[in-house]
Coordinates of C-alpha atoms in Angstrom, one line a residue:
X1 CA -0.4 0.1 0.1
X2 CA 2.9 2.1 1.3
X3 CA 4.9 1.8 -2.9
X4 CA 1.0 2.6 -4.4
X5 CA 0.7 5.9 -2.6
X6 CA 4.7 6.4 -2.9
X7 CA 4.1 6.2 -6.6
X8 CA 1.3 8.0 -6.9
X9 CA 2.9 10.9 -5.3
X10 CA 5.8 10.6 -7.5
X11 CA 3.2 10.7 -10.1
X12 CA 1.1 13.2 -8.7
X13 CA 4.2 15.7 -8.5
X14 CA 5.6 14.8 -11.9
X15 CA 2.4 14.7 -14.2
X16 CA 0.9 17.5 -12.6
X17 CA 4.7 19.6 -12.6
X18 CA 4.2 21.6 -16.0
X19 CA 0.4 22.2 -15.0
X20 CA 1.2 24.0 -11.7
X21 CA 4.7 25.8 -12.9
X22 CA 2.4 27.3 -15.9
X23 CA -0.2 28.7 -13.3
X24 CA 2.7 30.0 -11.0
X25 CA 5.2 31.0 -13.8
X26 CA 2.4 33.5 -15.8
X27 CA 0.8 34.1 -12.7
X28 CA -2.5 33.4 -13.8
X29 CA -4.1 34.8 -10.4
X30 CA -3.0 38.1 -11.3
X31 CA -4.5 38.2 -14.4
X32 CA -7.6 36.9 -13.3
X33 CA -7.7 39.7 -10.7
X34 CA -7.1 42.1 -13.3
X35 CA -10.3 41.0 -15.6
X36 CA -12.3 41.5 -12.1
X37 CA -12.2 37.7 -11.6
X38 CA -12.2 37.8 -7.9
X39 CA -14.6 37.2 -4.8
X40 CA -14.7 39.2 -1.7
X41 CA -15.7 35.7 0.4
X42 CA -16.0 32.4 -0.1
X43 CA -13.9 30.3 -2.6
X44 CA -11.2 31.5 -4.0
X45 CA -11.4 32.0 -7.7
X46 CA -8.3 30.5 -8.4
X47 CA -9.7 27.4 -7.9
X48 CA -12.8 27.5 -9.4
X49 CA -10.8 28.7 -12.7
X50 CA -8.3 25.6 -11.5
X51 CA -11.1 23.1 -11.8
X52 CA -12.5 24.2 -14.6
X53 CA -9.0 24.3 -17.1
X54 CA -8.0 20.7 -15.3
X55 CA -11.6 18.9 -16.4
X56 CA -10.8 18.1 -20.1
X57 CA -7.6 16.0 -17.9
X58 CA -10.0 13.8 -16.3
X59 CA -11.5 12.2 -19.0
X60 CA -15.2 13.0 -17.3
X61 CA -17.8 16.0 -17.7
X62 CA -18.0 17.8 -14.0
X63 CA -21.8 16.0 -13.6
X64 CA -20.2 12.5 -14.5
X65 CA -17.1 13.6 -11.4
X66 CA -20.1 14.3 -9.2
X67 CA -21.8 11.4 -10.0
X68 CA -19.0 9.1 -9.5
X69 CA -17.6 11.4 -6.4
X70 CA -14.0 11.2 -7.7
X71 CA -11.9 14.5 -8.3
X72 CA -15.3 16.0 -6.4
X73 CA -13.9 19.9 -5.7
X74 CA -14.8 21.2 -1.7
X75 CA -17.1 23.6 -3.3
X76 CA -20.9 23.2 -5.2
X77 CA -21.9 23.0 -9.0
X78 CA -23.8 26.2 -7.8
X79 CA -20.3 27.5 -7.4
X80 CA -18.9 27.1 -10.9
X81 CA -22.1 28.1 -12.5
X82 CA -22.1 31.5 -10.6
X83 CA -18.4 32.1 -11.2
X84 CA -18.9 31.0 -15.4
X85 CA -22.2 33.7 -15.3
X86 CA -20.8 36.6 -13.8
X87 CA -20.5 39.7 -15.7
X88 CA -18.0 41.5 -14.5
X89 CA -15.2 39.4 -15.4
X90 CA -13.6 40.8 -18.7
X91 CA -12.4 37.7 -20.8
X92 CA -11.4 39.4 -23.8
X93 CA -8.5 41.3 -21.4
X94 CA -7.8 38.3 -19.0
X95 CA -6.6 35.7 -22.3
X96 CA -5.1 39.0 -23.8
X97 CA -3.2 39.4 -20.3
X98 CA -2.2 35.8 -20.4
X99 CA -1.3 35.3 -24.3
X100 CA 1.2 38.7 -23.9
X101 CA 2.8 37.2 -20.4
X102 CA 4.3 33.9 -22.4
X103 CA 4.6 35.9 -25.3
X104 CA 6.7 38.3 -23.8
X105 CA 8.3 36.4 -20.7
X106 CA 8.5 33.2 -22.7
X107 CA 8.5 32.9 -26.7
X108 CA 9.8 36.3 -28.0
X109 CA 13.2 36.3 -26.1
X110 CA 13.8 33.0 -27.9
X111 CA 13.0 34.5 -31.7
X112 CA 15.4 36.5 -33.8
X113 CA 15.0 39.9 -34.6
X114 CA 14.5 38.9 -38.6
X115 CA 11.1 37.1 -37.4
X116 CA 8.0 38.0 -38.9
X117 CA 5.8 38.1 -35.9
X118 CA 1.8 38.2 -37.0
X119 CA -1.3 38.5 -35.5
X120 CA -3.8 35.9 -36.8
X121 CA -7.6 36.6 -37.8
X122 CA -10.3 34.3 -38.3
X123 CA -13.8 32.4 -37.3
X124 CA -15.1 28.9 -36.7
X125 CA -18.2 28.0 -36.0
X126 CA -18.8 27.5 -32.3
X127 CA -22.0 25.1 -32.8
X128 CA -25.6 24.3 -30.2
X129 CA -27.5 23.1 -32.2
X130 CA -29.0 21.3 -29.3
X131 CA -30.2 24.1 -27.2
X132 CA -32.7 26.8 -28.7
X133 CA -32.6 28.7 -25.6
X134 CA -29.4 30.0 -25.7
X135 CA -28.7 33.6 -25.0
X136 CA -28.5 35.4 -28.2
X137 CA -28.4 32.4 -30.3
X138 CA -28.2 32.3 -34.3
X139 CA -28.7 30.8 -37.5
X140 CA -25.2 31.0 -38.7
X141 CA -24.3 29.8 -42.2
X142 CA -21.2 27.4 -41.7
X143 CA -19.0 28.0 -44.8
X144 CA -17.0 24.5 -44.1
X145 CA -20.0 22.3 -44.3
X146 CA -22.1 25.1 -46.5
X147 CA -25.0 24.6 -44.5
X148 CA -27.0 26.7 -41.5
X149 CA -26.2 25.9 -38.1
X150 CA -27.4 27.0 -34.7
X151 CA -24.6 28.6 -32.7
X152 CA -21.9 31.3 -32.8
X153 CA -19.1 32.7 -35.6
X154 CA -16.5 32.6 -33.0
X155 CA -13.7 35.0 -34.3
X156 CA -10.3 34.9 -32.9
X157 CA -7.3 36.8 -33.1
X158 CA -4.3 34.5 -32.3
X159 CA -0.7 35.2 -32.7
X160 CA 2.3 33.7 -34.7
X161 CA 6.2 33.5 -34.9
X162 CA 6.2 31.0 -37.5
X163 CA 6.9 28.2 -34.7
X164 CA 4.4 28.5 -31.9
X165 CA 0.6 29.7 -31.9
X166 CA -0.9 31.3 -29.2
X167 CA -4.8 32.4 -29.3
X168 CA -4.9 36.0 -27.9
X169 CA -8.7 36.7 -27.6
X170 CA -12.1 36.2 -29.2
X171 CA -15.9 37.4 -29.1
X172 CA -18.5 35.4 -29.8
X173 CA -20.1 36.6 -32.5
X174 CA -24.1 36.3 -32.9
X175 CA -26.0 38.3 -35.8
X176 CA -27.3 41.6 -36.8
X177 CA -29.7 40.4 -39.0
X178 CA -32.4 39.8 -36.4
X179 CA -34.5 37.6 -38.2
X180 CA -31.5 35.3 -37.9
X181 CA -31.5 35.6 -34.4
X182 CA -33.6 32.9 -32.4
X183 CA -32.6 34.7 -29.4
X184 CA -32.4 38.1 -27.5
X185 CA -29.7 39.5 -24.8
X186 CA -30.5 39.1 -21.3
X187 CA -31.1 42.6 -20.0
X188 CA -28.0 43.3 -17.5
X189 CA -26.7 46.6 -16.2
X190 CA -25.6 49.0 -19.1
X191 CA -22.4 49.8 -17.1
X192 CA -21.1 46.0 -16.6
X193 CA -18.8 44.2 -19.3
X194 CA -21.4 41.8 -19.9
X195 CA -23.1 44.5 -21.5
X196 CA -20.8 45.4 -23.5
X197 CA -19.8 42.0 -25.0
X198 CA -23.6 41.3 -25.5
X199 CA -23.0 44.2 -27.8
X200 CA -20.0 43.7 -29.2
X201 CA -21.4 40.0 -30.4
X202 CA -23.6 41.9 -32.3
X203 CA -21.5 44.0 -34.4
X204 CA -20.1 42.9 -38.2
X205 CA -17.1 40.7 -38.0
X206 CA -15.0 43.4 -39.5
X207 CA -16.0 45.8 -36.4
X208 CA -15.3 43.4 -33.8
X209 CA -11.9 42.2 -35.3
X210 CA -10.6 46.4 -34.5
X211 CA -12.0 45.6 -30.5
X212 CA -9.8 42.0 -30.7
X213 CA -6.8 44.3 -32.3
X214 CA -6.9 47.4 -30.0
X215 CA -6.7 45.3 -27.2
X216 CA -4.0 43.6 -28.1
X217 CA -2.1 46.5 -28.8
X218 CA -2.6 48.0 -25.7
X219 CA -1.5 44.9 -24.1
X220 CA 2.2 45.4 -26.4
X221 CA 2.2 42.5 -27.3
X222 CA 5.0 42.3 -30.6
X223 CA 3.8 41.9 -33.7
X224 CA 4.1 43.2 -37.7
X225 CA 1.8 41.9 -39.9
X226 CA -1.9 41.0 -39.8
X227 CA -2.8 38.2 -41.9
X228 CA -6.8 37.3 -42.7
X229 CA -8.6 35.4 -45.4
X230 CA -10.9 37.0 -48.0
X231 CA -14.0 37.6 -45.5
X232 CA -12.0 40.4 -43.9
X233 CA -10.1 42.1 -46.7
X234 CA -11.9 45.2 -47.8
X235 CA -10.3 48.6 -48.7
X236 CA -11.8 50.0 -45.1
X237 CA -10.7 47.4 -42.8
X238 CA -7.1 47.7 -44.5
X239 CA -7.3 51.3 -43.8
X240 CA -8.9 50.6 -40.2
X241 CA -6.2 48.0 -39.9
X242 CA -3.0 50.1 -41.4
X243 CA -4.0 53.4 -38.9
X244 CA -3.7 51.2 -36.0
X245 CA 0.3 51.0 -36.7
X246 CA 0.0 47.4 -38.5
X247 CA 0.4 46.2 -41.7
X248 CA -2.1 43.4 -43.9
X249 CA -1.1 40.9 -45.6
X250 CA -4.3 39.5 -46.7
X251 CA -6.4 37.4 -49.3
X252 CA -8.2 39.3 -51.9
X253 CA -11.4 37.3 -53.4
X254 CA -12.6 38.4 -57.4
X255 CA -15.4 40.6 -56.6
X256 CA -16.8 43.6 -59.5
X257 CA -17.9 44.9 -55.9
X258 CA -14.7 45.9 -54.5
X259 CA -12.5 48.7 -56.4
X260 CA -9.1 49.4 -56.3
X261 CA -7.0 52.1 -58.1
X262 CA -4.5 51.2 -60.9
X263 CA -2.6 54.3 -62.7
X264 CA -4.9 56.4 -61.5
X265 CA -8.3 54.7 -62.3
X266 CA -10.7 52.6 -60.3
X267 CA -11.5 48.5 -61.3
X268 CA -11.6 45.8 -60.0
X269 CA -9.2 43.1 -59.7
X270 CA -10.6 41.1 -62.8
X271 CA -9.4 44.5 -65.0
X272 CA -6.2 44.9 -63.3
X273 CA -4.9 42.0 -64.0
X274 CA -6.4 41.6 -67.8
X275 CA -4.2 44.6 -68.1
X276 CA -0.8 42.8 -66.9
X277 CA 0.8 40.1 -68.5
X278 CA 1.6 37.0 -66.6
X279 CA 4.6 35.9 -65.6
X280 CA 6.3 32.6 -67.4
X281 CA 8.1 29.8 -66.0
X282 CA 8.2 28.7 -62.5
X283 CA 7.9 31.7 -60.6
X284 CA 5.6 30.8 -57.1
X285 CA 3.5 33.5 -58.1
X286 CA 1.9 35.0 -61.8
X287 CA 1.4 38.6 -61.4
X288 CA 2.8 40.9 -59.0
X289 CA 1.5 44.8 -59.2
X290 CA 1.6 47.9 -57.7
X291 CA -2.3 49.5 -56.8
X292 CA -3.6 52.3 -54.2
X293 CA -6.4 51.2 -51.5
X294 CA -8.7 54.6 -51.7
X295 CA -10.9 55.2 -48.8
X296 CA -13.2 58.1 -48.1
X297 CA -9.6 60.3 -50.3
X298 CA -7.3 58.9 -48.2
X299 CA -5.1 57.0 -50.2
X300 CA -2.1 53.8 -48.7
X301 CA -0.1 51.9 -51.3
X302 CA 0.0 48.2 -51.5
X303 CA 1.4 44.9 -53.7
X304 CA -0.9 42.2 -54.7
X305 CA 0.6 39.5 -55.9
X306 CA -1.4 36.7 -57.7
X307 CA -0.8 32.8 -56.6
X308 CA 0.3 30.3 -58.9
X309 CA -1.3 27.8 -56.6
X310 CA -4.7 29.5 -57.6
X311 CA -4.6 29.6 -61.6
X312 CA -7.6 28.7 -62.3
X313 CA -9.1 31.4 -59.6
X314 CA -8.8 34.7 -59.0
X315 CA -7.8 34.8 -55.6
X316 CA -4.8 36.9 -54.5
X317 CA -2.7 38.2 -51.9
X318 CA -2.6 41.7 -51.0
X319 CA 0.2 44.1 -48.8
X320 CA 0.3 47.1 -47.5
X321 CA 4.0 46.5 -47.1
X322 CA 5.1 47.6 -50.7
X323 CA 8.6 46.8 -49.8
X324 CA 8.1 43.3 -48.9
X325 CA 9.5 40.6 -51.6
X326 CA 6.4 38.9 -53.4
X327 CA 8.0 34.9 -52.6
X328 CA 8.1 36.7 -48.7
X329 CA 4.6 37.6 -48.6
X330 CA 3.5 34.3 -49.8
X331 CA 5.5 32.9 -47.0
X332 CA 4.4 34.9 -44.4
X333 CA 1.0 34.6 -45.0
X334 CA 1.3 31.2 -44.6
X335 CA 1.8 31.4 -41.1
X336 CA -2.5 31.8 -41.1
X337 CA -2.4 28.2 -41.1
X338 CA -1.5 27.9 -37.6
X339 CA -5.0 29.3 -36.2
X340 CA -7.2 26.3 -38.8
X341 CA -5.0 23.7 -36.5
X342 CA -5.5 25.6 -33.5
X343 CA -9.8 25.8 -34.3
X344 CA -8.9 21.7 -34.7
X345 CA -7.3 20.9 -31.4
X346 CA -9.9 23.0 -29.5
X347 CA -13.1 21.1 -31.3
X348 CA -11.7 17.8 -31.4
X349 CA -9.6 17.1 -28.3
X350 CA -10.2 20.2 -25.6
X351 CA -14.3 20.1 -26.1
X352 CA -14.7 23.6 -26.9
X353 CA -18.8 24.2 -27.0
X354 CA -19.3 20.9 -26.3
X355 CA -17.8 20.7 -22.3
X356 CA -20.6 24.0 -21.6
X357 CA -24.0 23.6 -21.7
X358 CA -25.4 26.7 -20.2
X359 CA -27.4 28.7 -21.6
X360 CA -25.5 32.1 -20.5
X361 CA -24.1 34.1 -23.0
X362 CA -21.3 34.6 -20.1
X363 CA -20.8 31.3 -19.3
X364 CA -20.3 30.1 -22.8
X365 CA -17.7 33.2 -23.1
X366 CA -15.8 31.6 -19.7
X367 CA -15.7 28.1 -21.2
X368 CA -14.0 29.7 -24.5
X369 CA -11.7 31.5 -22.0
X370 CA -10.6 28.6 -20.3
X371 CA -10.3 26.3 -23.5
X372 CA -8.0 29.0 -25.5
X373 CA -5.9 28.4 -21.6
X374 CA -5.3 24.7 -21.7
X375 CA -4.0 25.6 -25.2
X376 CA -1.9 27.7 -24.5
X377 CA -0.8 25.3 -22.1
X378 CA 0.3 23.0 -24.3
X379 CA 1.6 24.9 -26.6
X380 CA 4.3 26.4 -24.4
X381 CA 5.2 23.0 -23.3
X382 CA 5.9 21.8 -26.9
X383 CA 7.6 24.3 -27.7
X384 CA 9.9 25.0 -24.3
X385 CA 10.6 20.8 -23.9
X386 CA 11.6 20.6 -28.2
X387 CA 8.5 17.7 -27.8
X388 CA 8.1 16.7 -32.0
X389 CA 4.7 15.4 -30.7
X390 CA 2.1 17.1 -31.8
X391 CA -0.7 19.2 -29.4
X392 CA -3.0 15.9 -29.9
X393 CA -0.6 13.7 -28.9
X394 CA 0.3 16.1 -26.1
X395 CA -3.2 16.0 -24.8
X396 CA -3.9 12.6 -24.7
X397 CA -0.8 12.1 -22.6
X398 CA -1.7 14.7 -20.4
X399 CA -5.1 13.2 -20.5
X400 CA -3.3 9.7 -19.6
X401 CA -1.6 10.2 -17.3
X402 CA -3.8 12.4 -15.0
X403 CA -7.1 10.3 -15.0
X404 CA -4.9 7.5 -13.1
X405 CA -4.2 10.3 -10.5
X406 CA -6.7 12.1 -8.3
X407 CA -4.9 15.5 -9.4
X408 CA -7.2 17.9 -7.1
X409 CA -5.6 16.3 -4.3
X410 CA -2.1 17.6 -6.8
X411 CA -3.1 21.2 -7.3
X412 CA -4.2 21.4 -3.3

């Protein structure tokens, strides 16, 4: 019996070491406090957050843990629900502060000055098909499945240096179209953070994106470029991001409704293509043209590069940094793939949207922040340990090990 206890104790220390080090090293407790997540009395917020963070590694839901009486905390489930529904907690600020600390203290010192650090903006489906009473639930078109689903668009701002990806912040977008909104927002005090995030959820994605980017800028996260796909690449958005001090590298779609100035004349990209000869040979791109992006009389120069891989489609890259070489534009934009991997890991392994059954918009937002924190730890663990395993394999390692130990006791 003594040998078993010794083995479990050694296992506790070994498996939970990385997690405890992560919480202590980046002062998760102070990040929560700075985001208005604290209680004057009762169970400390940090204990509840740790419980939610570790829940995924037990291979059981909170409900099943209570039924089996395994890994049960010293507080009731209602305490957890009340914490997740707290309207004063600024979850955008929390994940932004935490990611900024990890980037600044752990990752940025390892990078060379020549490395191009980037912000990546994209959205993904946050499904809630089985809960028609969820707050601000909307009928959203999923471009991956080509059909309408019930849920939200999880607009996410991430950071990458080409080696590691970290989620910075996000907002669950409902829809500004009242016809596609199944439920309205709960009435809350207009002075609270909860009201502001509900209001933000009803804005267009391009406008909400600027709010997330502004939060990252205030946190002084080092990045030079902002990458996004064609859904965000309008002239107005390019101007807005450029005015914030970032250069844009984005995909631009073929459309007769979007105009750029070429040789003093406003025209769509298709017309600009037709006025130029395509490059021959084995070059990585077919065309490179200098244009002007004009909005409300303001002009910024840009370089348009048509990728050879998209010969049959009128898709190309636009860069507001005209000094970049065409091949460099294509290379940097390749980092955008990191956010697709992030979405896949969060949905398939970190229980994004599946773990939270609450109808509260605040609770769903809190759940998203917990999932982001899990991903940050796994990403950093992979980077610093030079682990060749994928984040999926690393997650399964933690899950398999921690399911056999009492991680609640380990943290206490």
